Short mmCIF file of C-alpha atoms in Angstrom, two decimals:
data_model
loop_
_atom_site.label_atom_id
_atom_site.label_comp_id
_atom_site.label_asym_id
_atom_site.label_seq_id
_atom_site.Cartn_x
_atom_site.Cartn_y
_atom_site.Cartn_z
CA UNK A 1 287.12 127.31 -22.90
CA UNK A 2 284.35 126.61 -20.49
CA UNK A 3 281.77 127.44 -23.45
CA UNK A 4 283.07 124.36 -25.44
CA UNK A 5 282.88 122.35 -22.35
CA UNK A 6 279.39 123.21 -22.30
CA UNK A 7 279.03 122.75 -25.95
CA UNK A 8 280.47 119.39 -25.56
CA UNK A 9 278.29 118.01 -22.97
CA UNK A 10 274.79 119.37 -24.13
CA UNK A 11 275.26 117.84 -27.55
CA UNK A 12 276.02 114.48 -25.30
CA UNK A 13 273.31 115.31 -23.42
CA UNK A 14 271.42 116.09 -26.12
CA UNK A 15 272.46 112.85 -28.10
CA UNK A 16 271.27 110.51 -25.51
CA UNK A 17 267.98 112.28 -25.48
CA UNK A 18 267.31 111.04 -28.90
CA UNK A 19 265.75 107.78 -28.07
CA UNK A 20 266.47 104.20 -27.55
CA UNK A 21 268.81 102.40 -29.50
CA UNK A 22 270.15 105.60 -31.86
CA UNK A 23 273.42 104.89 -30.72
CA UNK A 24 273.70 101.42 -31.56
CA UNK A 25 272.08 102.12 -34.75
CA UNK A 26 274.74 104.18 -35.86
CA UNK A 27 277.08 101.52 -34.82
CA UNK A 28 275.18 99.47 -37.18
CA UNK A 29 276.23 101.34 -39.94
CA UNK A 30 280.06 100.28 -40.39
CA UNK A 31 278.67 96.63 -40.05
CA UNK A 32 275.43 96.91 -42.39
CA UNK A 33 272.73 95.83 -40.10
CA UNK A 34 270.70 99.20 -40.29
CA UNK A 35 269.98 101.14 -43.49
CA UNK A 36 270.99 104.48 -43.01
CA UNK A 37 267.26 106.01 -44.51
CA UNK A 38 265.56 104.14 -40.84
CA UNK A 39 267.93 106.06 -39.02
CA UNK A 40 267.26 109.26 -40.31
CA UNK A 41 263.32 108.61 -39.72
CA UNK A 42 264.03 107.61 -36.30
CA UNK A 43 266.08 110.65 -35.83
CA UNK A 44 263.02 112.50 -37.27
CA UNK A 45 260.75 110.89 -34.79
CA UNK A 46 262.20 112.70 -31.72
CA UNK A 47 261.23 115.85 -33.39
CA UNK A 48 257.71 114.84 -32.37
CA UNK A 49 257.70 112.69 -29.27
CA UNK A 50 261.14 113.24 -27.52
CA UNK A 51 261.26 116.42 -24.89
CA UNK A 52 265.17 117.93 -25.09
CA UNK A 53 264.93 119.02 -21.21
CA UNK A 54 268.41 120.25 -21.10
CA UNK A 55 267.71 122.63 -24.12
CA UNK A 56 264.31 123.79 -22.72
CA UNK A 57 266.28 124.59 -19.71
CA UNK A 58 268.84 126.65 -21.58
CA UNK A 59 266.64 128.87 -23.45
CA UNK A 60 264.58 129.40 -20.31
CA UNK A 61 267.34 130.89 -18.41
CA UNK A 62 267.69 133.13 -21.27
CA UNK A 63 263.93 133.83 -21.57
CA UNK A 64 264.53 134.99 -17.64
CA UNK A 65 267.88 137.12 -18.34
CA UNK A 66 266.41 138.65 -21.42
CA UNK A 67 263.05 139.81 -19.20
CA UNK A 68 265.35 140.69 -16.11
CA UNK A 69 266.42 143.17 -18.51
CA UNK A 70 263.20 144.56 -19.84
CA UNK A 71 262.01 144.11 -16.16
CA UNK A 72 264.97 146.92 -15.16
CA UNK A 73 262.34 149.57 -16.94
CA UNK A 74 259.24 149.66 -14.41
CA UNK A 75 261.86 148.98 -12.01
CA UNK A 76 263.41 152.05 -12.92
CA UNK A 77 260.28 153.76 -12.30
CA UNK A 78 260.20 155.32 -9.28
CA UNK A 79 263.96 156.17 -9.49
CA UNK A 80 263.66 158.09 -12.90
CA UNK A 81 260.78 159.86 -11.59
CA UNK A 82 262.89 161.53 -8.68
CA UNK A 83 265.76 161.93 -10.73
CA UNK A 84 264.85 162.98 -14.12
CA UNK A 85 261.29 164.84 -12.71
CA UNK A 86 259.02 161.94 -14.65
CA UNK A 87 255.35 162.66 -14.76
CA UNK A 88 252.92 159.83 -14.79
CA UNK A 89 252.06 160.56 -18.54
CA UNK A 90 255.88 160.20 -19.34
CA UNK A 91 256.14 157.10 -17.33
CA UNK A 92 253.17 155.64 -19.50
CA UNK A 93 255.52 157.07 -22.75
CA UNK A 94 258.86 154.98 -21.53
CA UNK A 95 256.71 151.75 -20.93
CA UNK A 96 254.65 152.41 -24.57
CA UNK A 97 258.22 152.46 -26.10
CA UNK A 98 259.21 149.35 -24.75
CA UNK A 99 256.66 147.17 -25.32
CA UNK A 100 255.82 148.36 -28.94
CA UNK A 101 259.24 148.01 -29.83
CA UNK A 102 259.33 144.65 -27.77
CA UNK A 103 256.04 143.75 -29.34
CA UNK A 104 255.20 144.96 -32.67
CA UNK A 105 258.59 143.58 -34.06
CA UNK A 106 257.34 140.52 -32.47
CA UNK A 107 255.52 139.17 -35.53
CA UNK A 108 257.11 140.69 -37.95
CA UNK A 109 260.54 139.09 -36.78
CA UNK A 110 258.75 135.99 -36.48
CA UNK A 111 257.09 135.53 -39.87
CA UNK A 112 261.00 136.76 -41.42
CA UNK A 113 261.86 133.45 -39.49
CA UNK A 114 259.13 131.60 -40.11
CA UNK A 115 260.71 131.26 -44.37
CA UNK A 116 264.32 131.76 -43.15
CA UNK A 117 265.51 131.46 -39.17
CA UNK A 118 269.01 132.07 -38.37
CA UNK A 119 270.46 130.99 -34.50
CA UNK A 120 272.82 133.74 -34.58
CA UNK A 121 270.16 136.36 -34.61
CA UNK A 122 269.58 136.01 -30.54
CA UNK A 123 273.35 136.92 -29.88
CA UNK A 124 273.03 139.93 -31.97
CA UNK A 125 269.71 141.17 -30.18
CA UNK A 126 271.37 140.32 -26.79
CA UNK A 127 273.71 142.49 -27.86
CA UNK A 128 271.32 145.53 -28.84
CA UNK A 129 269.70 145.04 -25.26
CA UNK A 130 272.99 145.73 -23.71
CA UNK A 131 273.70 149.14 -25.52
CA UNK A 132 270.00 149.28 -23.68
CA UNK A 133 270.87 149.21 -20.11
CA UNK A 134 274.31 151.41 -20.99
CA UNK A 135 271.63 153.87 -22.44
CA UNK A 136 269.59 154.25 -19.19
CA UNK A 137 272.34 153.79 -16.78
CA UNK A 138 273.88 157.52 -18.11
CA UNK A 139 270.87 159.32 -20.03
CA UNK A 140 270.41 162.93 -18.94
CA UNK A 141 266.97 163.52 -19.80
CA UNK A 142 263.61 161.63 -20.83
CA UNK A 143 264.35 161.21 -24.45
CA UNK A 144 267.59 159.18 -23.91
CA UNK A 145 265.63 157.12 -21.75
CA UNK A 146 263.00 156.89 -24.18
CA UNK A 147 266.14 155.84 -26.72
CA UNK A 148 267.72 153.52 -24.68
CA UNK A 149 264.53 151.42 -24.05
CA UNK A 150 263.57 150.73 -27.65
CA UNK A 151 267.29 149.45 -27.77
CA UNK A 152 265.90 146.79 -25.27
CA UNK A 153 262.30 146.46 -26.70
CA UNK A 154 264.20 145.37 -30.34
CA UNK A 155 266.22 143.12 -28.53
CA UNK A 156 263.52 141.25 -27.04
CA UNK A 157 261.76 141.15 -30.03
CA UNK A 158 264.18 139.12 -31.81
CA UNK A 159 264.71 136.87 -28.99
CA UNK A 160 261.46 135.84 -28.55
CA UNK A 161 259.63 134.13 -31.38
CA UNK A 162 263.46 132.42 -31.78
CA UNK A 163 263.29 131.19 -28.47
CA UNK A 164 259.70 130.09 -28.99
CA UNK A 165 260.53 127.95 -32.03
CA UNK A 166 263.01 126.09 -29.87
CA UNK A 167 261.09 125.57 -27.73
CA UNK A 168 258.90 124.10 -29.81
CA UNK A 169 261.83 122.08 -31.83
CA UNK A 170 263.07 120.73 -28.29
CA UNK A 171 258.97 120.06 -27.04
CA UNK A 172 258.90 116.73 -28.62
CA UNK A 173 254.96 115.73 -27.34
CA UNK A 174 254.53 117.91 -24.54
CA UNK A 175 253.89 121.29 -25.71
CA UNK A 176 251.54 122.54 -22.96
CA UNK A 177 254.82 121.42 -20.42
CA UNK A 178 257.64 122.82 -22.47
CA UNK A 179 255.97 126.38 -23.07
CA UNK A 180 255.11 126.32 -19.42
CA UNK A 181 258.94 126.17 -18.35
CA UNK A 182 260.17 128.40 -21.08
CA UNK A 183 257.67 130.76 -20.17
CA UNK A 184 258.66 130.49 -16.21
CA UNK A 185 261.93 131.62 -17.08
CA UNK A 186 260.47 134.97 -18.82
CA UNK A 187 258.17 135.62 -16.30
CA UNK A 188 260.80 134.83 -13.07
CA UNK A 189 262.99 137.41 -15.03
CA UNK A 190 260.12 140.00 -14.46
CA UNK A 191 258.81 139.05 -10.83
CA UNK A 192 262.85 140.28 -10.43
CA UNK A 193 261.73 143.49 -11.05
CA UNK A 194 260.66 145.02 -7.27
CA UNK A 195 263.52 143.11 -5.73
CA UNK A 196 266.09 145.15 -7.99
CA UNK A 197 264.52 148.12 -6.90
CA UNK A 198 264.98 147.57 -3.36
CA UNK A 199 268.62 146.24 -3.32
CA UNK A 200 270.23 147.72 -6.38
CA UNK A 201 268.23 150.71 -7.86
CA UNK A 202 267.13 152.11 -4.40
CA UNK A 203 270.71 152.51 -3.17
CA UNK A 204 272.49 152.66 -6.24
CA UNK A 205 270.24 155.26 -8.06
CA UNK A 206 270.11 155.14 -12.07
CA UNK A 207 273.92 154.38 -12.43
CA UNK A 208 272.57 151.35 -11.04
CA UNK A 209 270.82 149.65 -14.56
CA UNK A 210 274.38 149.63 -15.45
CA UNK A 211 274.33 145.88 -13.89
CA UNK A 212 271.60 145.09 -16.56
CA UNK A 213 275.18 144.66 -19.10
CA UNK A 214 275.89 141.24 -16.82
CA UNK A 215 272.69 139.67 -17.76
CA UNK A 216 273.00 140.77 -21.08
CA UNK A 217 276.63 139.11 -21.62
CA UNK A 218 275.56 135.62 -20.09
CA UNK A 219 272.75 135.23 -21.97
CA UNK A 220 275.12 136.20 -25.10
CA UNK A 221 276.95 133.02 -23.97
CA UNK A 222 274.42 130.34 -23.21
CA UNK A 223 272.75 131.49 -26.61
CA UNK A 224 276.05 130.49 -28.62
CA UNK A 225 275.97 127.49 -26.69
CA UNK A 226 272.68 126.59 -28.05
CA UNK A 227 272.90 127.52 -31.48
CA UNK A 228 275.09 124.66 -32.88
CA UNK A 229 272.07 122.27 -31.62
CA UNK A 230 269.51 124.82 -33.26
CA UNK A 231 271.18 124.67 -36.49
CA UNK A 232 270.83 120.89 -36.76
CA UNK A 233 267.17 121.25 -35.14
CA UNK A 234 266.21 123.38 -37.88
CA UNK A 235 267.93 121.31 -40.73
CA UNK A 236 265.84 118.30 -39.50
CA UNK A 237 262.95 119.48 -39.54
CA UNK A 238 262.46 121.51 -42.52
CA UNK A 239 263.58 118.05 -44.31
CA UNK A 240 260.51 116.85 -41.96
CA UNK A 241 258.19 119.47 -43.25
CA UNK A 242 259.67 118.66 -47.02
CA UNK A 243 258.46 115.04 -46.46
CA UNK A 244 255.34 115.95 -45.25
CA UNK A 245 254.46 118.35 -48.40
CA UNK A 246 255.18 115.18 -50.98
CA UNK A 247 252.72 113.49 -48.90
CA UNK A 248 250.00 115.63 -48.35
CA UNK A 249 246.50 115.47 -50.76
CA UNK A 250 247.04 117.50 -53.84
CA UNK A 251 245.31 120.51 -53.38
CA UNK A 252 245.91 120.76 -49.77
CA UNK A 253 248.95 122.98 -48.93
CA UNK A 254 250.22 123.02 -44.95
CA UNK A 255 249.61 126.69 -44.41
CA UNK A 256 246.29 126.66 -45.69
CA UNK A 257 243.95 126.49 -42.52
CA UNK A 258 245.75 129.11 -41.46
CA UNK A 259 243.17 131.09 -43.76
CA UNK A 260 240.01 129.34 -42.47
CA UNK A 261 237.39 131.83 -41.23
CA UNK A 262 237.22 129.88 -37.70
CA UNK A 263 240.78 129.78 -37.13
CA UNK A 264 240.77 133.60 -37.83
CA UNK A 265 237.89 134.05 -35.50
CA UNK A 266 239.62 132.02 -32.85
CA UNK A 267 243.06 134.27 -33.34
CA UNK A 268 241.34 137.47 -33.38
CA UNK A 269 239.50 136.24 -30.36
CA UNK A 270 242.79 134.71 -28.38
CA UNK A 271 244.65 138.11 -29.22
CA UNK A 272 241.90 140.74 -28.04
CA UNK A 273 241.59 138.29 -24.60
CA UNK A 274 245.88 138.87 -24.18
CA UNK A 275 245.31 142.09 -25.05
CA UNK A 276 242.75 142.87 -22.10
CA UNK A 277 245.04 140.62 -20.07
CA UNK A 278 248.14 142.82 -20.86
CA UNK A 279 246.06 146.16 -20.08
CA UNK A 280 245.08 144.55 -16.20
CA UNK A 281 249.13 143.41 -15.92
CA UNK A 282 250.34 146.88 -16.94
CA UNK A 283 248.14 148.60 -14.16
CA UNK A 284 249.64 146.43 -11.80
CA UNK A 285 253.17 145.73 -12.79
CA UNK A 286 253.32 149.63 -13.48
CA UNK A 287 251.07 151.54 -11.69
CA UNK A 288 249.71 149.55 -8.41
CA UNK A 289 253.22 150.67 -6.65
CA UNK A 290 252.55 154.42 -7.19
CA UNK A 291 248.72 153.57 -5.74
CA UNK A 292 250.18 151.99 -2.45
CA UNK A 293 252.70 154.56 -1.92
CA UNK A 294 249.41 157.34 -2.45
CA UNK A 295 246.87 155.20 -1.25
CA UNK A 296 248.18 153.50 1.74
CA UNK A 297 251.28 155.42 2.59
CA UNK A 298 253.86 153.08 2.05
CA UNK A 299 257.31 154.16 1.06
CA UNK A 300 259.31 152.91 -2.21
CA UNK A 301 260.73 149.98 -0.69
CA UNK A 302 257.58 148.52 0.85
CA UNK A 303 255.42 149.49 -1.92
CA UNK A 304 257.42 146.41 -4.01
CA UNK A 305 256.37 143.76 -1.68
CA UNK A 306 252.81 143.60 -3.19
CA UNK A 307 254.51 143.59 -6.68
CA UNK A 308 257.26 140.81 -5.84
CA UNK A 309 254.30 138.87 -4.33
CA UNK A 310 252.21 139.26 -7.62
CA UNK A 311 255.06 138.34 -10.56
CA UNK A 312 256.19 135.62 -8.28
CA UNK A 313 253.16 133.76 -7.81
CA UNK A 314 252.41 134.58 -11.63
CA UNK A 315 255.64 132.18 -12.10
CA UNK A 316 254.13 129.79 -10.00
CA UNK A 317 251.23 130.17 -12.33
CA UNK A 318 252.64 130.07 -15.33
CA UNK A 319 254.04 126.32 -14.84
CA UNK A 320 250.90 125.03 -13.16
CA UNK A 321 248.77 126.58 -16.08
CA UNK A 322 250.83 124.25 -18.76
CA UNK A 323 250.52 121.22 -16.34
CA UNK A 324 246.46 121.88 -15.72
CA UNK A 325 246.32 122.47 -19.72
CA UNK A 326 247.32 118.89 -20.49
CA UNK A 327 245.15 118.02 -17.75
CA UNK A 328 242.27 119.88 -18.34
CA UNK A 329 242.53 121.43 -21.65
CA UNK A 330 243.68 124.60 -23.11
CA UNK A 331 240.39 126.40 -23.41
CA UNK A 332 239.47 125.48 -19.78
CA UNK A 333 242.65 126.68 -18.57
CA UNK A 334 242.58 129.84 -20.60
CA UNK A 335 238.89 130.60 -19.81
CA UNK A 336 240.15 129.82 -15.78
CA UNK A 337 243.06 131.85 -15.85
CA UNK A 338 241.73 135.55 -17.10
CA UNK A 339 238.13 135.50 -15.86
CA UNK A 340 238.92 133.47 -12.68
CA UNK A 341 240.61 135.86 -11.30
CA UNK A 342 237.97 138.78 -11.78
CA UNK A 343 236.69 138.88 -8.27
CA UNK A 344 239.88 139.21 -6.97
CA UNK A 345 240.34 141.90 -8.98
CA UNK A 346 237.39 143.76 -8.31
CA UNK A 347 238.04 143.24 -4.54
CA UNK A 348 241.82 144.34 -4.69
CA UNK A 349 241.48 148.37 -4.45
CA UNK A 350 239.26 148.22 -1.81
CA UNK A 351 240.70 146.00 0.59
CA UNK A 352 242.52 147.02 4.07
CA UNK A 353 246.01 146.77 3.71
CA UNK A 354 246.68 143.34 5.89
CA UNK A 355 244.32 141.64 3.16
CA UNK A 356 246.31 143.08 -0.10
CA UNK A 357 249.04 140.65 0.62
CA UNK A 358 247.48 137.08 0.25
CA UNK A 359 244.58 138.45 -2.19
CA UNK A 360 247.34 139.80 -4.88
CA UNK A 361 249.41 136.60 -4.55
CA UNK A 362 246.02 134.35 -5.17
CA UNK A 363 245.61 136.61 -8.24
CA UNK A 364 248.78 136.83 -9.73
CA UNK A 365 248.90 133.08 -9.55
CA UNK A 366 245.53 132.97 -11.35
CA UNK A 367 246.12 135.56 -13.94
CA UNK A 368 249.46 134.13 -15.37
CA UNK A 369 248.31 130.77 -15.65
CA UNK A 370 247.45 130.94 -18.91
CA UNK A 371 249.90 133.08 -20.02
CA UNK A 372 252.10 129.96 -21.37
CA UNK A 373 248.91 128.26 -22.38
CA UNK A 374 247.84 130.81 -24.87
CA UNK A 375 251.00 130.21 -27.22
CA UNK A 376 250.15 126.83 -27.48
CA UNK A 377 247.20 127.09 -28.39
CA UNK A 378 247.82 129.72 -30.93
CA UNK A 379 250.37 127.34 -32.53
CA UNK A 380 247.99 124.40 -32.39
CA UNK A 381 246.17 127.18 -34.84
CA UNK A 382 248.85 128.03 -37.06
CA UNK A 383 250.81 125.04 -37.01
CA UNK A 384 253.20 125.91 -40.15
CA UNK A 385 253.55 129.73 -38.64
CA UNK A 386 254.87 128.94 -35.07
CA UNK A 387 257.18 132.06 -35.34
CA UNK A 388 254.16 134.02 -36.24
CA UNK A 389 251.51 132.52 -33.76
CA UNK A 390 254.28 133.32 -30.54
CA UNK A 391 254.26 136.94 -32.28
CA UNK A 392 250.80 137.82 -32.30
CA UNK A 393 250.19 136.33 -28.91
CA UNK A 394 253.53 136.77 -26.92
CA UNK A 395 253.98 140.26 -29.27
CA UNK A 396 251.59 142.11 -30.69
CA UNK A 397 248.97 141.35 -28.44
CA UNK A 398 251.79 142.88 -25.72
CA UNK A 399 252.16 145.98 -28.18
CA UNK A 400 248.39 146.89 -27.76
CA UNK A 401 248.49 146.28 -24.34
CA UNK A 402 251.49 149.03 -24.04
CA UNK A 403 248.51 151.79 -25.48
CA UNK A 404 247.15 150.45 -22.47
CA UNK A 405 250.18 151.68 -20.38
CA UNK A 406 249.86 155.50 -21.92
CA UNK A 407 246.52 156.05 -21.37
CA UNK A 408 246.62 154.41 -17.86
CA UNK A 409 249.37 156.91 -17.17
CA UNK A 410 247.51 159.99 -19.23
CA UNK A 411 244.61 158.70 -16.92
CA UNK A 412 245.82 158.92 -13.71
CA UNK A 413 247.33 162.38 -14.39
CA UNK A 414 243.80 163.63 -15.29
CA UNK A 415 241.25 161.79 -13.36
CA UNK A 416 243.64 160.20 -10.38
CA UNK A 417 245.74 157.29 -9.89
CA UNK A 418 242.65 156.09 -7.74
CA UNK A 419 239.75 156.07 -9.72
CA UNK A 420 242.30 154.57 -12.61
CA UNK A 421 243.43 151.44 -10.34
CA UNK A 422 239.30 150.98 -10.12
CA UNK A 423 238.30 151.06 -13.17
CA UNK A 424 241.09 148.33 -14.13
CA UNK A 425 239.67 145.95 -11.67
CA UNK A 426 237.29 145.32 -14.23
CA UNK A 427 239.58 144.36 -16.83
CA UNK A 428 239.54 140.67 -15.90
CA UNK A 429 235.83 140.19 -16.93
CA UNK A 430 236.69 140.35 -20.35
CA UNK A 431 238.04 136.86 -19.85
CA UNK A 432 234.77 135.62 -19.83
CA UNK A 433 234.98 135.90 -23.73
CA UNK A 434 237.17 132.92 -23.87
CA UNK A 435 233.79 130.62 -23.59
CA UNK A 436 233.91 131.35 -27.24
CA UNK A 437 236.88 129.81 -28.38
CA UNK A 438 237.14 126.49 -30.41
CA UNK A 439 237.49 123.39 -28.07
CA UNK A 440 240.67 121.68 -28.11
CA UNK A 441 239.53 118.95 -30.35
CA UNK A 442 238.67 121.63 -32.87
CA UNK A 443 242.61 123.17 -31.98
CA UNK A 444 244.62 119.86 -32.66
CA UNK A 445 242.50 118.90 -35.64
CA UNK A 446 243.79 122.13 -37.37
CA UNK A 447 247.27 121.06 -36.11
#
């Protein structure tokens, strides 16, 4: 009952998003006074200029259930290690598993959807993250965990170049903004992660990632809710795309400067930059808790404080970076976001303990700022492939960062957790790379 009450008043919602006048236009109709062709082009209009808030809303509370759920994993961390005897290179194994699966599948799920998208595919990956956090809640031994979390890592996957193309469908003309808050909802779901630790997984033990099932079954709901709307998105604007085809210069097929050296310079580029970013954010959103618990004594529970304070200000971060990319430009922001935050980096596993606490919350602020930004940008690049661009950046780029998370972990059990959390603090200077990307101008003209 109370889903079709919610049906009912986002499609109002909705409705009255669609611009000025629709309604009386369609009142119009019984009388004569508007042909029904205008209407349709105004309807297709809002495609491109109107922003569908209460949608973006709705998938961004999914985007943060569906990452509370992956975000149960590190948080799992120091429990499984007690309870199952973990080593660090096993650690590095479970995290591998879920974001390859989470990852890899990215852009392969997203170029299936990219010729034929279906809204009921979320549900059914909801539901495959669910038999997830069953899975870890009762397995015995490492390989169930290892089981459970690919569960997870496939459910993500489908969720998120889906949730990205809504996102774009419901954007209208502010891209940089819209990405920013769907992206704030995915990255609040992680920041999650230390505070689950501390009140659920700390007292509760590993029984405890049974409450992962309650996120799982709301998002189920609020994705059912949206996918009526979806549907009708979708409808409208392959017509839009249709129209655009008859139109366009014979010899000049949308897809094609998708095959343009530059544009696959400027991809390779954007994913080996996300991939260096992923490598620094696995160290820390996986690893920095073990090095305060060796390095400065602190015990489980206070060794999360540092993390919370990271993720959090990284959501902070994340919705500033859209708002300063529409500002300032993409590149800018992207070029600010992974090599601005390279001293802090460099300064973080040296510093007393009193200092850790602002430095890490400057930095995680800094280093998730473009996180939103380089979606965009990859879908200004591959305008007809949005399901595709959100893949390779939000994805794959993610899936070569999780190597990143095995040999951090095969690392640290050879040559120290120490010396490990060092040599990441260099990590960030690979941002410095980014100078090399196309300009914006260059960006939108392929758009």
């Amino acid at each position: 009952m109370w889903i079709s009450v919610a049906k009912t008043r986002l499609n109002r919602r909705v409705f009255a998003l669609t611009g000025p006048g629709t309604a009386s236009k369609l009142r119009d109709i019984h009388k004569g006074g508007t042909p029904l062709s205008s209407i349709a082009d105004s309807r297709k209009a809002t495609l491109v200029t109107v922003t569908v808030l209460p949608v973006l809303l709705a998938v961004s509370l999914v985007h943060l259930l569906n990452d509370s759920m992956q975000a149960v994993v590190p948080a799992m961390f120091t429990i499984l290690e007690e309870s199952l005897h973990l080593t660090y290179t096993q650690v590095g194994w479970i995290l591998f598993a879920l974001n390859m699966t989470s990852s890899v599948m990215q852009p392969v799920v997203g170029s299936y959807t990219d010729r034929r998208s279906s809204p009921y595919m979320m549900p059914f990956g909801m539901g495959l993250s669910l038999l997830g956090m069953v899975g870890i809640a009762y397995a015995p031994n490492f390989w169930y965990v290892l089981l459970a979390v690919v569960f997870i890592g496939l459910g993500s996957a489908i969720f998120h170049p889906e949730g990205s193309r809504i996102v774009y469908l419901a954007a209208g003309g502010r891209r940089g903004f819209a990405q920013s808050v769907y992206q704030v909802g995915g990255n609040a779901g992680s920041s999650l992660a230390p505070l689950m630790t501390v009140y659920i997984f700390a007292p509760l033990g590993q029984i405890g990632a049974a409450w992962g099932t309650i996120l799982a079954a709301l998002a189920i709901a609020v994705l059912l809710v949206l996918a009526p709307w979806y549907k009708k998105r979708l409808a409208d604007w392959e017509e839009l795309k249709a129209q655009r085809r008859a139109s366009s210069k014979p010899g000049v097929l949308p897809g094609q400067e998708t095959s343009h050296p530059r544009v696959k310079f400027a991809m390779g580029l954007l994913i080996f930059l996300v991939f260096a970013r992923s490598w620094y954010h696995a160290s820390i959103s996986s690893f920095y808790q073990f090095f305060l618990k060796n390095d400065y004594g602190l015990t489980t529970e206070q060794a999360q404080i540092p993390l919370f304070l990271f993720l959090a200000a990284g959501v902070v971060g994340t919705f500033f970076g859209g708002v300063m990319a529409d500002r300032f430009g993409m590149k800018n922001t992207i070029v600010f976001s992974i090599a601005g935050g390279a001293p802090l980096a460099l300064a973080l596993p040296y510093l007393p303990l009193f200092w850790v606490y602002p430095l890490i919350t400057v930095l995680g602020f800094i280093i998730l700022s473009g996180f939103s930004v380089t979606v965009v940008y990859a879908q200004f690049l591959m305008p007809s492939k949005v399901g595709m661009a959100s893949g390779l950046t939000t994805g794959l780029a993610f899936g070569m960062g999780a190597i990143g998370a095995v040999a951090l972990g095969k690392a640290s059990d050879l040559f120290g957790l120490t010396d490990v959390m060092r040599f990441c603090s260099f990590l960030p200077l690979v941002g410095l790379l980014a100078i090399l990307l196309p300009s914006d101008r260059e960006t939108r003209k392929a758009s």
